N, CA, C and O atoms as a GROMACS GRO file, in nm:
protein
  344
    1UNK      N    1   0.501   1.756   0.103
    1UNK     CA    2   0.424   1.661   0.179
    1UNK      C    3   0.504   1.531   0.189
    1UNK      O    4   0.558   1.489   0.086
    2UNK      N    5   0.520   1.454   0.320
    2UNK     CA    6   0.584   1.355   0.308
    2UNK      C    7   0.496   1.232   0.362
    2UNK      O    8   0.422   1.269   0.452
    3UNK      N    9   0.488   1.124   0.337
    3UNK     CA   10   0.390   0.993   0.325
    3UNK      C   11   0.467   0.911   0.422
    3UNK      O   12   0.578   0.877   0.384
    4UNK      N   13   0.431   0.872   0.539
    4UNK     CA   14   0.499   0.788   0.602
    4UNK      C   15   0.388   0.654   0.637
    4UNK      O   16   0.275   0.657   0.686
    5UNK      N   17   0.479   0.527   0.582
    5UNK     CA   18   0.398   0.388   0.594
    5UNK      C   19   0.418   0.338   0.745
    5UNK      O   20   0.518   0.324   0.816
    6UNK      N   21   0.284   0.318   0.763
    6UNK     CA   22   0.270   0.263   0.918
    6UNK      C   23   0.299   0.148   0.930
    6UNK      O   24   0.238   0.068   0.859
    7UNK      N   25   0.408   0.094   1.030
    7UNK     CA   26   0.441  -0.010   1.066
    7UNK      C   27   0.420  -0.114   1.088
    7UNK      O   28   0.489  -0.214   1.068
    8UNK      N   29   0.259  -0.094   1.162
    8UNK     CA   30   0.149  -0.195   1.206
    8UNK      C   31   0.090  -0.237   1.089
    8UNK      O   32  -0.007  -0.307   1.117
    9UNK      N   33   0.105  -0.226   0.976
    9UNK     CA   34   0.036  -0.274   0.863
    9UNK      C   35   0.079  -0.438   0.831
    9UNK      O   36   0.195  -0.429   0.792
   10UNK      N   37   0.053  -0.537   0.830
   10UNK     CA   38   0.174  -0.688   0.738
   10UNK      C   39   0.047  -0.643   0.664
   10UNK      O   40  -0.069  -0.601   0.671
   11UNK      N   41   0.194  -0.697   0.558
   11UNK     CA   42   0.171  -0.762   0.443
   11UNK      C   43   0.193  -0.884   0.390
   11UNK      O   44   0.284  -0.961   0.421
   12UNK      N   45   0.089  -0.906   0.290
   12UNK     CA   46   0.141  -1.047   0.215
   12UNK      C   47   0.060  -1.064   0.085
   12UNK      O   48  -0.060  -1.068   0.056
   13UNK      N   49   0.196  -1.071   0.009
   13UNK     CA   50   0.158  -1.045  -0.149
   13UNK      C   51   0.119  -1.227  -0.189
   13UNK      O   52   0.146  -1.319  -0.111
   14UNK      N   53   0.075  -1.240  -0.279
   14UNK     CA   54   0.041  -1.362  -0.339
   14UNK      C   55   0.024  -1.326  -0.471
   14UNK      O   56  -0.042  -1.225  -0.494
   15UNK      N   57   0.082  -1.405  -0.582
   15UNK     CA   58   0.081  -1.355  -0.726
   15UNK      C   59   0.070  -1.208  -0.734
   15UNK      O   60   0.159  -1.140  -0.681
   16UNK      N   61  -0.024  -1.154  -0.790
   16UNK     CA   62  -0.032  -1.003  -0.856
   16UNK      C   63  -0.105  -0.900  -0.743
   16UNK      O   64  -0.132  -0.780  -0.742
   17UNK      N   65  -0.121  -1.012  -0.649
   17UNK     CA   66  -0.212  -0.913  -0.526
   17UNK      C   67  -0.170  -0.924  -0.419
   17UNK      O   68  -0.117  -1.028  -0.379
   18UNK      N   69  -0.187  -0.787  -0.328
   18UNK     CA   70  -0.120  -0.746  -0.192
   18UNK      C   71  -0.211  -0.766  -0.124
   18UNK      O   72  -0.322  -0.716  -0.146
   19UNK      N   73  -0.183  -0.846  -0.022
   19UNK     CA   74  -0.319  -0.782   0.100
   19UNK      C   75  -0.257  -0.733   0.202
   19UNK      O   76  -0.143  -0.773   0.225
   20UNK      N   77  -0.307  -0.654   0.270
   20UNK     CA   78  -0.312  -0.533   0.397
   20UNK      C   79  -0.367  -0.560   0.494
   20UNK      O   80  -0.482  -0.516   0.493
   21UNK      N   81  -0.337  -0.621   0.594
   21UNK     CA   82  -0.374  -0.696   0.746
   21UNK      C   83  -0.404  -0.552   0.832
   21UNK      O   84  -0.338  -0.556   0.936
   22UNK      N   85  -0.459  -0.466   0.823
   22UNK     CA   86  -0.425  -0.357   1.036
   22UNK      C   87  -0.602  -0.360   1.081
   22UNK      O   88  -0.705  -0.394   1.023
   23UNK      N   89  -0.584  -0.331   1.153
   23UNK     CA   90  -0.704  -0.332   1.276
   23UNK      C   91  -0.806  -0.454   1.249
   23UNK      O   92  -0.928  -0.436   1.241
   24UNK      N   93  -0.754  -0.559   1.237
   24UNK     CA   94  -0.833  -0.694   1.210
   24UNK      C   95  -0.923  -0.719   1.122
   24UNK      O   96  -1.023  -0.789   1.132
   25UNK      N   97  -0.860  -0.627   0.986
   25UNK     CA   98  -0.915  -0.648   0.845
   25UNK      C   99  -0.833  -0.639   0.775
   25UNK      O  100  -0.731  -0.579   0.808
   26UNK      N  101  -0.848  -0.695   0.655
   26UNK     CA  102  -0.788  -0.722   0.542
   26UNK      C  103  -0.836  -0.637   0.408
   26UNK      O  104  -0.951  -0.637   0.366
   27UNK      N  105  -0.740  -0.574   0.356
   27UNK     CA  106  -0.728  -0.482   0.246
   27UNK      C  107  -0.694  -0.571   0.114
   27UNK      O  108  -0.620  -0.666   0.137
   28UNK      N  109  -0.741  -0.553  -0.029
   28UNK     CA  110  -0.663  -0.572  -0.095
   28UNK      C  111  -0.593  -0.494  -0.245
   28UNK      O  112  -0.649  -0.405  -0.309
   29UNK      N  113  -0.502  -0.535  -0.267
   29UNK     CA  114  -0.482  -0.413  -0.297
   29UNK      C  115  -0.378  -0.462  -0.476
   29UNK      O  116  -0.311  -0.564  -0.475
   30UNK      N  117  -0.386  -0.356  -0.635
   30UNK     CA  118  -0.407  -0.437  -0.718
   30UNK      C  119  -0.324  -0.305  -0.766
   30UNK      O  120  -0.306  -0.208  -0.692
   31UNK      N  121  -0.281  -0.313  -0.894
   31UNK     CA  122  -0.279  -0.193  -1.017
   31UNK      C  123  -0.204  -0.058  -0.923
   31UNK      O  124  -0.121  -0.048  -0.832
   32UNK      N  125  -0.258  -0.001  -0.977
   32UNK     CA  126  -0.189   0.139  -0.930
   32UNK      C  127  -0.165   0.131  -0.786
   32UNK      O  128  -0.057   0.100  -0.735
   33UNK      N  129  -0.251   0.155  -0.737
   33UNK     CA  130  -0.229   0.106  -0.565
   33UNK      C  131  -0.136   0.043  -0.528
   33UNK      O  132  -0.057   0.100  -0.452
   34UNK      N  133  -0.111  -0.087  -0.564
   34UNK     CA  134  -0.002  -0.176  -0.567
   34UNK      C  135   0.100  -0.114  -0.566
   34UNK      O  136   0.160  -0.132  -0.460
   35UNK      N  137   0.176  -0.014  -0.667
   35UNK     CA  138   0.226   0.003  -0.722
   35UNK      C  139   0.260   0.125  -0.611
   35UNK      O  140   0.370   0.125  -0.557
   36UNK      N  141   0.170   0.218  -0.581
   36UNK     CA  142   0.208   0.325  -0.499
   36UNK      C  143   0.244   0.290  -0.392
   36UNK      O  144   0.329   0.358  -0.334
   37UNK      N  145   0.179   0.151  -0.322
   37UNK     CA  146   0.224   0.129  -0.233
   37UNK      C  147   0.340   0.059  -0.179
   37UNK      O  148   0.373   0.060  -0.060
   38UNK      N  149   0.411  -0.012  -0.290
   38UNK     CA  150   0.568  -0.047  -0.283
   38UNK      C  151   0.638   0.027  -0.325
   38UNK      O  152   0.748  -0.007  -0.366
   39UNK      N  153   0.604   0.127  -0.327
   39UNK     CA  154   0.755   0.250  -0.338
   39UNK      C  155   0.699   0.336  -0.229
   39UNK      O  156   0.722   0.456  -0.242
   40UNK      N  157   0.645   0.307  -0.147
   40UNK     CA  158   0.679   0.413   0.018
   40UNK      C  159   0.755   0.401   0.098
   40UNK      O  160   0.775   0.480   0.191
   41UNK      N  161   0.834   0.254   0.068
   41UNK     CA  162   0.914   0.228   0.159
   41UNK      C  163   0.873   0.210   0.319
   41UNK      O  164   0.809   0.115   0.366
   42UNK      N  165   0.926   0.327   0.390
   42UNK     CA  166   0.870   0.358   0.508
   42UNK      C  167   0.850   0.510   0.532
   42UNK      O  168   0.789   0.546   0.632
   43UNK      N  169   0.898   0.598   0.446
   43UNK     CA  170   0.890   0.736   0.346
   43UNK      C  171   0.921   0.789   0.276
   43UNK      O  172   1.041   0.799   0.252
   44UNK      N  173   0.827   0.851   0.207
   44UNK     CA  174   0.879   0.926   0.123
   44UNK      C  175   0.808   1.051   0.079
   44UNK      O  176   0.698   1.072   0.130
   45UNK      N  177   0.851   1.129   0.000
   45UNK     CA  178   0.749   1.281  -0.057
   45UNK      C  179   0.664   1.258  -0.128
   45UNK      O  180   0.671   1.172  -0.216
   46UNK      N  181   0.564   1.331  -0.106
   46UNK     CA  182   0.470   1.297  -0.304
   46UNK      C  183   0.511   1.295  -0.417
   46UNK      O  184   0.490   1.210  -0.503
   47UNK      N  185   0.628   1.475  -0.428
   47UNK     CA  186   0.643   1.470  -0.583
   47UNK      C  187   0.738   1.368  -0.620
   47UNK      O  188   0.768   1.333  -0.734
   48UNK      N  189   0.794   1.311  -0.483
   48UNK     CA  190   0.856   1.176  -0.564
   48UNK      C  191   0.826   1.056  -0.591
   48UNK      O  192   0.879   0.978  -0.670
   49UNK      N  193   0.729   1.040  -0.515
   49UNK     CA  194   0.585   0.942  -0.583
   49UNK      C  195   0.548   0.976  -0.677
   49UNK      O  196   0.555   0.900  -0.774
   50UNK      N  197   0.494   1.095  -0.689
   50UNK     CA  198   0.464   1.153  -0.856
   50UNK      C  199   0.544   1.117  -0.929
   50UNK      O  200   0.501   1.049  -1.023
   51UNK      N  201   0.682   1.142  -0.924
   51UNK     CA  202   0.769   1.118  -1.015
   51UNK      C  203   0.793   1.001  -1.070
   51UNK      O  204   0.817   0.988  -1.190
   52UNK      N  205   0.785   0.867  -0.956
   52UNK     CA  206   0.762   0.741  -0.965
   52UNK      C  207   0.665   0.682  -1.076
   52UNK      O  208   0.692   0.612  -1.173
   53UNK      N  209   0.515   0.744  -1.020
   53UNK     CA  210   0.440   0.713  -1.083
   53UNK      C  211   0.388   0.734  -1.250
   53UNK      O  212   0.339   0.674  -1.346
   54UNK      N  213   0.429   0.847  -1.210
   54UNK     CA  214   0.435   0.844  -1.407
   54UNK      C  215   0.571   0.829  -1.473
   54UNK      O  216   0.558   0.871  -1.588
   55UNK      N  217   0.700   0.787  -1.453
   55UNK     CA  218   0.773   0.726  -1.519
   55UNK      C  219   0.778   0.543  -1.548
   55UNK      O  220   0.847   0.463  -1.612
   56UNK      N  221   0.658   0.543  -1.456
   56UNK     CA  222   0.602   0.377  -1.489
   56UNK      C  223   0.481   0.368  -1.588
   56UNK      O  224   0.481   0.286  -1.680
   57UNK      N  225   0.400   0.437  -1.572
   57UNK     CA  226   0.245   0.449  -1.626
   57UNK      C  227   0.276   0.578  -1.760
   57UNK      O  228   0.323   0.692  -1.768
   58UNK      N  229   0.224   0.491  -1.837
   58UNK     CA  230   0.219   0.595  -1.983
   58UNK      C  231   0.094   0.736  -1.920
   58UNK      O  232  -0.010   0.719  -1.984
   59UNK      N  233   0.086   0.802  -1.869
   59UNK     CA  234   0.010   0.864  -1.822
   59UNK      C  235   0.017   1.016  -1.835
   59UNK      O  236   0.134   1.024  -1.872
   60UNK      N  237  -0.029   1.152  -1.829
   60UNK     CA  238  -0.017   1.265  -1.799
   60UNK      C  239  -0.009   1.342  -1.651
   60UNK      O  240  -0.110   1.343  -1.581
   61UNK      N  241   0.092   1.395  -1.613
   61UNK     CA  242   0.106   1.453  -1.458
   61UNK      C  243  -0.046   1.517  -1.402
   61UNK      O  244  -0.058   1.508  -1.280
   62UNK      N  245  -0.130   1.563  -1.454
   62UNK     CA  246  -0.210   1.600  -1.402
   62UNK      C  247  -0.328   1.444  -1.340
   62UNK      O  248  -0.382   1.424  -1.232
   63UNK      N  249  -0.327   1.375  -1.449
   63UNK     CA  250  -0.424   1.269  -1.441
   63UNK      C  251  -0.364   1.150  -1.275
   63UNK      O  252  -0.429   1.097  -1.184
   64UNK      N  253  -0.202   1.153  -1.312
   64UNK     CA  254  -0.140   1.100  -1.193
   64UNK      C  255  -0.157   1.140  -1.072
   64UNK      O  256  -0.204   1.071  -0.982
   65UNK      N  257  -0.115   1.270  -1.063
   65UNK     CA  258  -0.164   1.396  -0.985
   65UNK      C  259  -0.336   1.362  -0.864
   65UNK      O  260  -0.324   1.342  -0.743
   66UNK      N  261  -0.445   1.364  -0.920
   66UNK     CA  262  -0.530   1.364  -0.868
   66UNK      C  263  -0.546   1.140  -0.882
   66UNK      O  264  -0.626   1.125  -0.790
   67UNK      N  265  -0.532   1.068  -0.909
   67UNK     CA  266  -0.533   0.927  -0.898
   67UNK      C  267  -0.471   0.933  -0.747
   67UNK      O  268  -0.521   0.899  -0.640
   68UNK      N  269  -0.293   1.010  -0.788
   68UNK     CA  270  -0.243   0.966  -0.661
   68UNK      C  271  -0.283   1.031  -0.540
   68UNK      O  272  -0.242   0.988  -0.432
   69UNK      N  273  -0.366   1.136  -0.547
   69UNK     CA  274  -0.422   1.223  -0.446
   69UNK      C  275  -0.520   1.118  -0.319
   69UNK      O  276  -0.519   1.106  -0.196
   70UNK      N  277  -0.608   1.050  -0.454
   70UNK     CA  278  -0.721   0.972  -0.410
   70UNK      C  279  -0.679   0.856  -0.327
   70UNK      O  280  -0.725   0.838  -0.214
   71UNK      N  281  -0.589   0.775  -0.384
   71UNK     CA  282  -0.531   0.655  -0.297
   71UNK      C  283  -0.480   0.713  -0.209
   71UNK      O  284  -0.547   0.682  -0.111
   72UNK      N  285  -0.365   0.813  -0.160
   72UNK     CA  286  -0.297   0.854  -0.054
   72UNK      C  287  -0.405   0.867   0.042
   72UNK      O  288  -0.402   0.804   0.148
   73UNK      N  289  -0.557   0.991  -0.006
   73UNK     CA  290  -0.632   0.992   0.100
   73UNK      C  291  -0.681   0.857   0.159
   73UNK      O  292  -0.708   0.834   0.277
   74UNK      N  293  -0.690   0.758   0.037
   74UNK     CA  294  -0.740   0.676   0.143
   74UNK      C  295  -0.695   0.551   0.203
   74UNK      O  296  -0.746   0.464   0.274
   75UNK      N  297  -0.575   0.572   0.146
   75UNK     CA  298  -0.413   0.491   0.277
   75UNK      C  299  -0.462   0.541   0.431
   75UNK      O  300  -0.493   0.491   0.539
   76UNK      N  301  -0.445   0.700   0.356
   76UNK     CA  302  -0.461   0.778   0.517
   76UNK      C  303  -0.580   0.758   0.600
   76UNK      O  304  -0.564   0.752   0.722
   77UNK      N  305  -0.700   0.748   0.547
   77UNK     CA  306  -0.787   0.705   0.570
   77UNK      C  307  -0.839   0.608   0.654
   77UNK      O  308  -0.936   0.619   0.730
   78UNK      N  309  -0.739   0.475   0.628
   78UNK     CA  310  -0.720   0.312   0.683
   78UNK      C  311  -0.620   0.336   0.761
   78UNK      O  312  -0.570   0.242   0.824
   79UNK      N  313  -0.576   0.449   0.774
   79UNK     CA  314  -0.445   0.470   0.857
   79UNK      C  315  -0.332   0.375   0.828
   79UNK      O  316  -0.261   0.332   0.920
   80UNK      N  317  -0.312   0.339   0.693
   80UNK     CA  318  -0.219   0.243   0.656
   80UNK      C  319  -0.070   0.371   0.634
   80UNK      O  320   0.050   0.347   0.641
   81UNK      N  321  -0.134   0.497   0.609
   81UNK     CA  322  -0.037   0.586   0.611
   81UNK      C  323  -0.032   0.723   0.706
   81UNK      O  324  -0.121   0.717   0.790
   82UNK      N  325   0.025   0.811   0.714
   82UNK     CA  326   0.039   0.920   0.815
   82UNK      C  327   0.111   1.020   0.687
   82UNK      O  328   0.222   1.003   0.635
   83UNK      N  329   0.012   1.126   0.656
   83UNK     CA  330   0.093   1.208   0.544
   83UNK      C  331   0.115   1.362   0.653
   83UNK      O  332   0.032   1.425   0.718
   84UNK      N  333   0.252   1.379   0.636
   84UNK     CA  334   0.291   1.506   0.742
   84UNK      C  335   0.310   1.629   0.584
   84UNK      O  336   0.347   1.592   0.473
   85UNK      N  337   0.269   1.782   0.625
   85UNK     CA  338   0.284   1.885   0.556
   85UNK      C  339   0.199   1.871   0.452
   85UNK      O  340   0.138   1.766   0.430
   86UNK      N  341   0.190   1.994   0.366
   86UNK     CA  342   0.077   2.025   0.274
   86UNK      C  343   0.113   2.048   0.137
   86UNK      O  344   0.026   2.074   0.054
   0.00000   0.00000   0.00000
């Protein structure tokens, strides 16, 4: 599966928090999220987000696994992302 960050998104971080400007609302965004969401670059795969994500977070692959499931859906969701393949 590969995660591609939509273009139309600005951003603008302030101290420890991101906010997410697209379709004339504002997202904000903290912790893990944060975190997933500055390593997409403009793409990348899951399991290498996975991989990302738990070599930062003291965590177990399965628990990462379904966290990162949940935010991706709902990047995709806000259409802040476009995830191609399964």
């Amino acid at each position: 599966m590969i995660i591609d960050k939509n273009p139309f998104v600005v951003e603008k971080i302030q101290e420890d928090v991101l906010f997410l400007v697209y379709n004339d609302k504002v997202h904000v965004l903290t912790g893990c999220a944060l975190f997933i969401w500055s390593k997409i670059d403009t793409s990348i795969s899951y399991d290498h987000l996975l991989r990302k994500l738990t070599s930062e977070y003291d965590v177990l692959e399965k628990k990462a696994d379904k966290d990162l499931k949940r935010i991706i859906n709902q990047f995709s969701e806000l259409e802040f992302v476009s995830v191609k393949g399964g």
